[in-house]
Amino acid sequence: MKTDIILSGVGGQGILSIAAVIGEAALEEGLFMKQAEVHGMSQRGGDVQSNLRISDKPIASDLIPVGGANLIISLEPMESLRYLPYLKADGWLVTNSEPFVNIPNYPDMDKVNAELDKLPHKVVLDVEKIAKELGSPRAANIVMLGAATPFIGIEYNKIQDGIRRIFGRKGDEIVDMNLNALAAGYDVAKKYL
């Protein structure tokens, strides 16, 4: 088992929380894991990216080579396009459909969507809308994690356990909110399988 994941978005969207939950689930499974993070100008809504490598064998490098990613998880559609050269031909992209417009020359969404439409394996969903419908707008990142879970290579219940361990100190209400968000995203992704 080997899964190479690129997580991308902009500062404040919760990319590193997604990485923490996946990492916790991987370690609990007894898997090897390496992670590299680039925070950029995250405090100002800049690019945030993380390489997350999971395997049942030791991992030499924490960086994913071009064409080596099995999965890109992105909370921002334009940022997902930035990392497409890293995606394997049979890899999956799971991305938010709604942009976080943080630059004056943000590309037209019709052009962004045209690029996304070229991909054979993708899940595109409005995570903020789903999270708001659940009454948990701050859990949009966990909705995204749920949508990506079928492609990670770790059982759904292990991802749930990762959420319990990462968010447990914040109380049962926060854990339940995140578990509901995970389930909502997972339900969307099942339609693509």
PDB file of C-alpha atoms in Angstrom:
ATOM      1  CA  MET A   1       0.000   0.000   0.000  1.00  0.00           C
ATOM      2  CA  LYS A   2       1.352   3.417  -0.965  1.00  0.00           C
ATOM      3  CA  THR A   3      -0.604   6.653  -1.284  1.00  0.00           C
ATOM      4  CA  ASP A   4       0.958  10.000  -2.131  1.00  0.00           C
ATOM      5  CA  ILE A   5      -1.323  12.956  -1.425  1.00  0.00           C
ATOM      6  CA  ILE A   6      -0.929  16.649  -2.177  1.00  0.00           C
ATOM      7  CA  LEU A   7      -3.132  18.908  -0.076  1.00  0.00           C
ATOM      8  CA  SER A   8      -3.580  22.479  -1.263  1.00  0.00           C
ATOM      9  CA  GLY A   9      -5.523  25.605  -0.522  1.00  0.00           C
ATOM     10  CA  VAL A  10      -5.030  28.992   1.039  1.00  0.00           C
ATOM     11  CA  GLY A  11      -4.266  30.002   4.582  1.00  0.00           C
ATOM     12  CA  GLY A  12      -7.070  29.524   7.041  1.00  0.00           C
ATOM     13  CA  GLN A  13      -8.966  26.835   5.113  1.00  0.00           C
ATOM     14  CA  GLY A  14      -7.861  23.947   7.321  1.00  0.00           C
ATOM     15  CA  ILE A  15      -5.471  22.069   5.030  1.00  0.00           C
ATOM     16  CA  LEU A  16      -3.153  21.172   7.885  1.00  0.00           C
ATOM     17  CA  SER A  17      -6.059  19.817   9.956  1.00  0.00           C
ATOM     18  CA  ILE A  18      -6.896  17.451   7.095  1.00  0.00           C
ATOM     19  CA  ALA A  19      -3.258  16.313   7.027  1.00  0.00           C
ATOM     20  CA  ALA A  20      -3.284  15.796  10.802  1.00  0.00           C
ATOM     21  CA  VAL A  21      -6.392  13.588  10.696  1.00  0.00           C
ATOM     22  CA  ILE A  22      -5.061  11.472   7.806  1.00  0.00           C
ATOM     23  CA  GLY A  23      -1.688  11.205   9.525  1.00  0.00           C
ATOM     24  CA  GLU A  24      -3.267  10.133  12.795  1.00  0.00           C
ATOM     25  CA  ALA A  25      -5.309   7.459  11.003  1.00  0.00           C
ATOM     26  CA  ALA A  26      -2.227   6.216   9.128  1.00  0.00           C
ATOM     27  CA  LEU A  27      -0.124   5.939  12.273  1.00  0.00           C
ATOM     28  CA  GLU A  28      -2.908   4.114  14.090  1.00  0.00           C
ATOM     29  CA  GLU A  29      -2.953   1.634  11.186  1.00  0.00           C
ATOM     30  CA  GLY A  30       0.762   1.028  11.720  1.00  0.00           C
ATOM     31  CA  LEU A  31       1.645   2.645   8.400  1.00  0.00           C
ATOM     32  CA  PHE A  32       4.724   4.716   7.663  1.00  0.00           C
ATOM     33  CA  MET A  33       4.144   8.399   6.985  1.00  0.00           C
ATOM     34  CA  LYS A  34       6.135  11.436   5.922  1.00  0.00           C
ATOM     35  CA  GLN A  35       4.837  14.951   5.550  1.00  0.00           C
ATOM     36  CA  ALA A  36       6.259  18.183   4.183  1.00  0.00           C
ATOM     37  CA  GLU A  37       4.423  21.492   4.481  1.00  0.00           C
ATOM     38  CA  VAL A  38       4.732  24.815   2.710  1.00  0.00           C
ATOM     39  CA  HIS A  39       2.857  27.522   4.563  1.00  0.00           C
ATOM     40  CA  GLY A  40       3.672  30.426   2.257  1.00  0.00           C
ATOM     41  CA  MET A  41       1.835  33.560   3.238  1.00  0.00           C
ATOM     42  CA  SER A  42      -0.844  31.553   5.001  1.00  0.00           C
ATOM     43  CA  GLN A  43      -1.699  34.280   7.481  1.00  0.00           C
ATOM     44  CA  ARG A  44      -2.662  36.502   4.538  1.00  0.00           C
ATOM     45  CA  GLY A  45      -4.648  33.952   2.536  1.00  0.00           C
ATOM     46  CA  GLY A  46      -1.602  32.758   0.593  1.00  0.00           C
ATOM     47  CA  ASP A  47      -0.861  29.317  -0.781  1.00  0.00           C
ATOM     48  CA  VAL A  48      -0.698  26.439   1.696  1.00  0.00           C
ATOM     49  CA  GLN A  49       0.446  23.067   0.445  1.00  0.00           C
ATOM     50  CA  SER A  50       1.394  19.788   2.047  1.00  0.00           C
ATOM     51  CA  ASN A  51       2.909  16.564   0.705  1.00  0.00           C
ATOM     52  CA  LEU A  52       1.640  13.559   2.635  1.00  0.00           C
ATOM     53  CA  ARG A  53       3.123  10.150   1.872  1.00  0.00           C
ATOM     54  CA  ILE A  54       1.667   6.988   3.400  1.00  0.00           C
ATOM     55  CA  SER A  55       2.984   3.467   2.893  1.00  0.00           C
ATOM     56  CA  ASP A  56       3.216   0.036   4.449  1.00  0.00           C
ATOM     57  CA  LYS A  57       6.991   0.209   3.749  1.00  0.00           C
ATOM     58  CA  PRO A  58       9.549   2.798   4.906  1.00  0.00           C
ATOM     59  CA  ILE A  59       9.485   6.074   2.938  1.00  0.00           C
ATOM     60  CA  ALA A  60      12.761   7.674   1.883  1.00  0.00           C
ATOM     61  CA  SER A  61      11.628  11.193   0.935  1.00  0.00           C
ATOM     62  CA  ASP A  62       8.852  13.424   2.186  1.00  0.00           C
ATOM     63  CA  LEU A  63       8.444  15.095  -1.237  1.00  0.00           C
ATOM     64  CA  ILE A  64       6.206  13.737  -3.985  1.00  0.00           C
ATOM     65  CA  PRO A  65       7.800  13.754  -7.451  1.00  0.00           C
ATOM     66  CA  VAL A  66       6.106  15.213 -10.529  1.00  0.00           C
ATOM     67  CA  GLY A  67       3.611  12.642 -11.799  1.00  0.00           C
ATOM     68  CA  GLY A  68       3.720  10.734  -8.511  1.00  0.00           C
ATOM     69  CA  ALA A  69       0.610  11.829  -6.588  1.00  0.00           C
ATOM     70  CA  ASN A  70      -2.289   9.411  -6.283  1.00  0.00           C
ATOM     71  CA  LEU A  71      -4.536  12.141  -4.938  1.00  0.00           C
ATOM     72  CA  ILE A  72      -4.812  15.913  -4.796  1.00  0.00           C
ATOM     73  CA  ILE A  73      -7.122  17.299  -2.120  1.00  0.00           C
ATOM     74  CA  SER A  74      -7.745  20.996  -2.652  1.00  0.00           C
ATOM     75  CA  LEU A  75      -9.955  23.467  -0.840  1.00  0.00           C
ATOM     76  CA  GLU A  76      -9.466  26.015  -3.623  1.00  0.00           C
ATOM     77  CA  PRO A  77     -10.031  25.201  -7.336  1.00  0.00           C
ATOM     78  CA  MET A  78      -7.262  27.372  -8.808  1.00  0.00           C
ATOM     79  CA  GLU A  79      -4.786  25.965  -6.285  1.00  0.00           C
ATOM     80  CA  SER A  80      -5.746  22.461  -7.406  1.00  0.00           C
ATOM     81  CA  LEU A  81      -4.696  23.368 -10.948  1.00  0.00           C
ATOM     82  CA  ARG A  82      -1.288  24.501  -9.698  1.00  0.00           C
ATOM     83  CA  TYR A  83      -0.462  20.938  -8.597  1.00  0.00           C
ATOM     84  CA  LEU A  84      -1.911  18.959 -11.539  1.00  0.00           C
ATOM     85  CA  PRO A  85       1.602  18.214 -12.921  1.00  0.00           C
ATOM     86  CA  TYR A  86       2.143  16.123  -9.779  1.00  0.00           C
ATOM     87  CA  LEU A  87      -0.950  13.974 -10.343  1.00  0.00           C
ATOM     88  CA  LYS A  88      -0.574  10.483 -11.814  1.00  0.00           C
ATOM     89  CA  ALA A  89      -2.512   9.801 -15.015  1.00  0.00           C
ATOM     90  CA  ASP A  90      -4.913   7.581 -13.060  1.00  0.00           C
ATOM     91  CA  GLY A  91      -4.879   9.788  -9.941  1.00  0.00           C
ATOM     92  CA  TRP A  92      -7.876  11.537  -8.424  1.00  0.00           C
ATOM     93  CA  LEU A  93      -8.504  15.214  -7.808  1.00  0.00           C
ATOM     94  CA  VAL A  94     -10.951  16.130  -5.037  1.00  0.00           C
ATOM     95  CA  THR A  95     -11.538  19.878  -5.038  1.00  0.00           C
ATOM     96  CA  ASN A  96     -13.843  22.604  -3.881  1.00  0.00           C
ATOM     97  CA  SER A  97     -15.954  24.136  -6.634  1.00  0.00           C
ATOM     98  CA  GLU A  98     -16.032  27.582  -5.055  1.00  0.00           C
ATOM     99  CA  PRO A  99     -13.034  29.919  -5.322  1.00  0.00           C
ATOM    100  CA  PHE A 100     -11.348  31.849  -2.563  1.00  0.00           C
ATOM    101  CA  VAL A 101     -10.637  34.999  -4.578  1.00  0.00           C
ATOM    102  CA  ASN A 102      -7.572  36.416  -2.863  1.00  0.00           C
ATOM    103  CA  ILE A 103      -5.800  38.079  -5.793  1.00  0.00           C
ATOM    104  CA  PRO A 104      -6.960  40.851  -8.144  1.00  0.00           C
ATOM    105  CA  ASN A 105      -6.295  38.836 -11.308  1.00  0.00           C
ATOM    106  CA  TYR A 106      -8.000  35.616 -10.222  1.00  0.00           C
ATOM    107  CA  PRO A 107      -8.788  33.680 -13.408  1.00  0.00           C
ATOM    108  CA  ASP A 108     -12.312  33.453 -14.759  1.00  0.00           C
ATOM    109  CA  MET A 109     -14.045  30.438 -13.172  1.00  0.00           C
ATOM    110  CA  ASP A 110     -15.223  29.242 -16.601  1.00  0.00           C
ATOM    111  CA  LYS A 111     -11.560  28.790 -17.531  1.00  0.00           C
ATOM    112  CA  VAL A 112     -10.745  27.064 -14.246  1.00  0.00           C
ATOM    113  CA  ASN A 113     -13.720  24.725 -14.689  1.00  0.00           C
ATOM    114  CA  ALA A 114     -12.723  23.995 -18.292  1.00  0.00           C
ATOM    115  CA  GLU A 115      -9.350  22.756 -17.017  1.00  0.00           C
ATOM    116  CA  LEU A 116     -10.997  20.700 -14.287  1.00  0.00           C
ATOM    117  CA  ASP A 117     -13.381  19.182 -16.847  1.00  0.00           C
ATOM    118  CA  LYS A 118     -10.397  17.717 -18.731  1.00  0.00           C
ATOM    119  CA  LEU A 119      -9.613  15.387 -15.829  1.00  0.00           C
ATOM    120  CA  PRO A 120     -11.000  11.854 -16.009  1.00  0.00           C
ATOM    121  CA  HIS A 121     -10.977  11.229 -12.227  1.00  0.00           C
ATOM    122  CA  LYS A 122     -12.333  14.061 -10.132  1.00  0.00           C
ATOM    123  CA  VAL A 123     -14.796  14.957  -7.418  1.00  0.00           C
ATOM    124  CA  VAL A 124     -15.810  18.631  -7.435  1.00  0.00           C
ATOM    125  CA  LEU A 125     -18.103  19.816  -4.657  1.00  0.00           C
ATOM    126  CA  ASP A 126     -19.108  22.987  -2.836  1.00  0.00           C
ATOM    127  CA  VAL A 127     -17.787  22.167   0.638  1.00  0.00           C
ATOM    128  CA  GLU A 128     -18.842  25.480   2.186  1.00  0.00           C
ATOM    129  CA  LYS A 129     -22.457  24.972   1.082  1.00  0.00           C
ATOM    130  CA  ILE A 130     -22.526  21.422   2.464  1.00  0.00           C
ATOM    131  CA  ALA A 131     -20.961  22.536   5.754  1.00  0.00           C
ATOM    132  CA  LYS A 132     -23.476  25.395   6.113  1.00  0.00           C
ATOM    133  CA  GLU A 133     -26.359  22.997   5.449  1.00  0.00           C
ATOM    134  CA  LEU A 134     -25.052  20.902   8.344  1.00  0.00           C
ATOM    135  CA  GLY A 135     -24.942  24.009  10.530  1.00  0.00           C
ATOM    136  CA  SER A 136     -21.141  23.748  10.733  1.00  0.00           C
ATOM    137  CA  PRO A 137     -19.559  26.266   8.323  1.00  0.00           C
ATOM    138  CA  ARG A 138     -16.146  25.864   9.986  1.00  0.00           C
ATOM    139  CA  ALA A 139     -16.107  22.153   9.095  1.00  0.00           C
ATOM    140  CA  ALA A 140     -15.834  22.666   5.326  1.00  0.00           C
ATOM    141  CA  ASN A 141     -12.343  21.167   5.374  1.00  0.00           C
ATOM    142  CA  ILE A 142     -13.659  17.979   6.982  1.00  0.00           C
ATOM    143  CA  VAL A 143     -16.404  17.764   4.330  1.00  0.00           C
ATOM    144  CA  MET A 144     -13.513  17.803   1.835  1.00  0.00           C
ATOM    145  CA  LEU A 145     -11.710  15.087   3.785  1.00  0.00           C
ATOM    146  CA  GLY A 146     -14.859  12.951   3.645  1.00  0.00           C
ATOM    147  CA  ALA A 147     -15.046  13.367  -0.132  1.00  0.00           C
ATOM    148  CA  ALA A 148     -11.388  12.321  -0.432  1.00  0.00           C
ATOM    149  CA  THR A 149     -11.582   9.347   1.950  1.00  0.00           C
ATOM    150  CA  PRO A 150     -12.454   6.706  -0.702  1.00  0.00           C
ATOM    151  CA  PHE A 151      -9.174   7.499  -2.491  1.00  0.00           C
ATOM    152  CA  ILE A 152      -6.804   7.621   0.499  1.00  0.00           C
ATOM    153  CA  GLY A 153      -6.398   3.886   1.049  1.00  0.00           C
ATOM    154  CA  ILE A 154      -7.353   3.973   4.727  1.00  0.00           C
ATOM    155  CA  GLU A 155     -10.703   2.634   5.911  1.00  0.00           C
ATOM    156  CA  TYR A 156     -13.433   5.161   6.624  1.00  0.00           C
ATOM    157  CA  ASN A 157     -13.759   4.105  10.271  1.00  0.00           C
ATOM    158  CA  LYS A 158     -10.018   4.737  10.779  1.00  0.00           C
ATOM    159  CA  ILE A 159     -10.457   8.300   9.458  1.00  0.00           C
ATOM    160  CA  GLN A 160     -13.362   8.680  11.919  1.00  0.00           C
ATOM    161  CA  ASP A 161     -11.044   7.523  14.713  1.00  0.00           C
ATOM    162  CA  GLY A 162      -8.451  10.069  13.563  1.00  0.00           C
ATOM    163  CA  ILE A 163     -11.060  12.822  13.917  1.00  0.00           C
ATOM    164  CA  ARG A 164     -11.921  11.607  17.418  1.00  0.00           C
ATOM    165  CA  ARG A 165      -8.260  11.718  18.453  1.00  0.00           C
ATOM    166  CA  ILE A 166      -7.407  15.068  16.816  1.00  0.00           C
ATOM    167  CA  PHE A 167     -10.547  16.931  17.950  1.00  0.00           C
ATOM    168  CA  GLY A 168     -11.325  14.992  21.159  1.00  0.00           C
ATOM    169  CA  ARG A 169      -9.811  17.583  23.474  1.00  0.00           C
ATOM    170  CA  LYS A 170     -12.289  20.152  22.094  1.00  0.00           C
ATOM    171  CA  GLY A 171     -15.278  18.164  23.341  1.00  0.00           C
ATOM    172  CA  ASP A 172     -17.946  15.813  22.048  1.00  0.00           C
ATOM    173  CA  GLU A 173     -19.897  18.537  20.235  1.00  0.00           C
ATOM    174  CA  ILE A 174     -16.889  19.429  18.042  1.00  0.00           C
ATOM    175  CA  VAL A 175     -16.112  15.755  17.430  1.00  0.00           C
ATOM    176  CA  ASP A 176     -19.718  15.066  16.392  1.00  0.00           C
ATOM    177  CA  MET A 177     -19.787  18.143  14.139  1.00  0.00           C
ATOM    178  CA  ASN A 178     -16.660  16.929  12.343  1.00  0.00           C
ATOM    179  CA  LEU A 179     -17.920  13.342  12.076  1.00  0.00           C
ATOM    180  CA  ASN A 180     -21.139  14.646  10.469  1.00  0.00           C
ATOM    181  CA  ALA A 181     -19.095  16.767   8.053  1.00  0.00           C
ATOM    182  CA  LEU A 182     -16.944  13.742   7.172  1.00  0.00           C
ATOM    183  CA  ALA A 183     -20.055  11.649   6.458  1.00  0.00           C
ATOM    184  CA  ALA A 184     -21.578  14.369   4.258  1.00  0.00           C
ATOM    185  CA  GLY A 185     -18.459  14.602   2.091  1.00  0.00           C
ATOM    186  CA  TYR A 186     -18.134  10.830   1.942  1.00  0.00           C
ATOM    187  CA  ASP A 187     -21.718  10.537   0.687  1.00  0.00           C
ATOM    188  CA  VAL A 188     -20.918  12.898  -2.195  1.00  0.00           C
ATOM    189  CA  ALA A 189     -17.792  10.960  -3.191  1.00  0.00           C
ATOM    190  CA  LYS A 190     -19.604   7.602  -3.229  1.00  0.00           C
ATOM    191  CA  LYS A 191     -21.598   8.857  -6.222  1.00  0.00           C
ATOM    192  CA  TYR A 192     -18.355   9.052  -8.247  1.00  0.00           C
ATOM    193  CA  LEU A 193     -17.306   5.465  -7.568  1.00  0.00           C
TER     194      LEU A 193
END
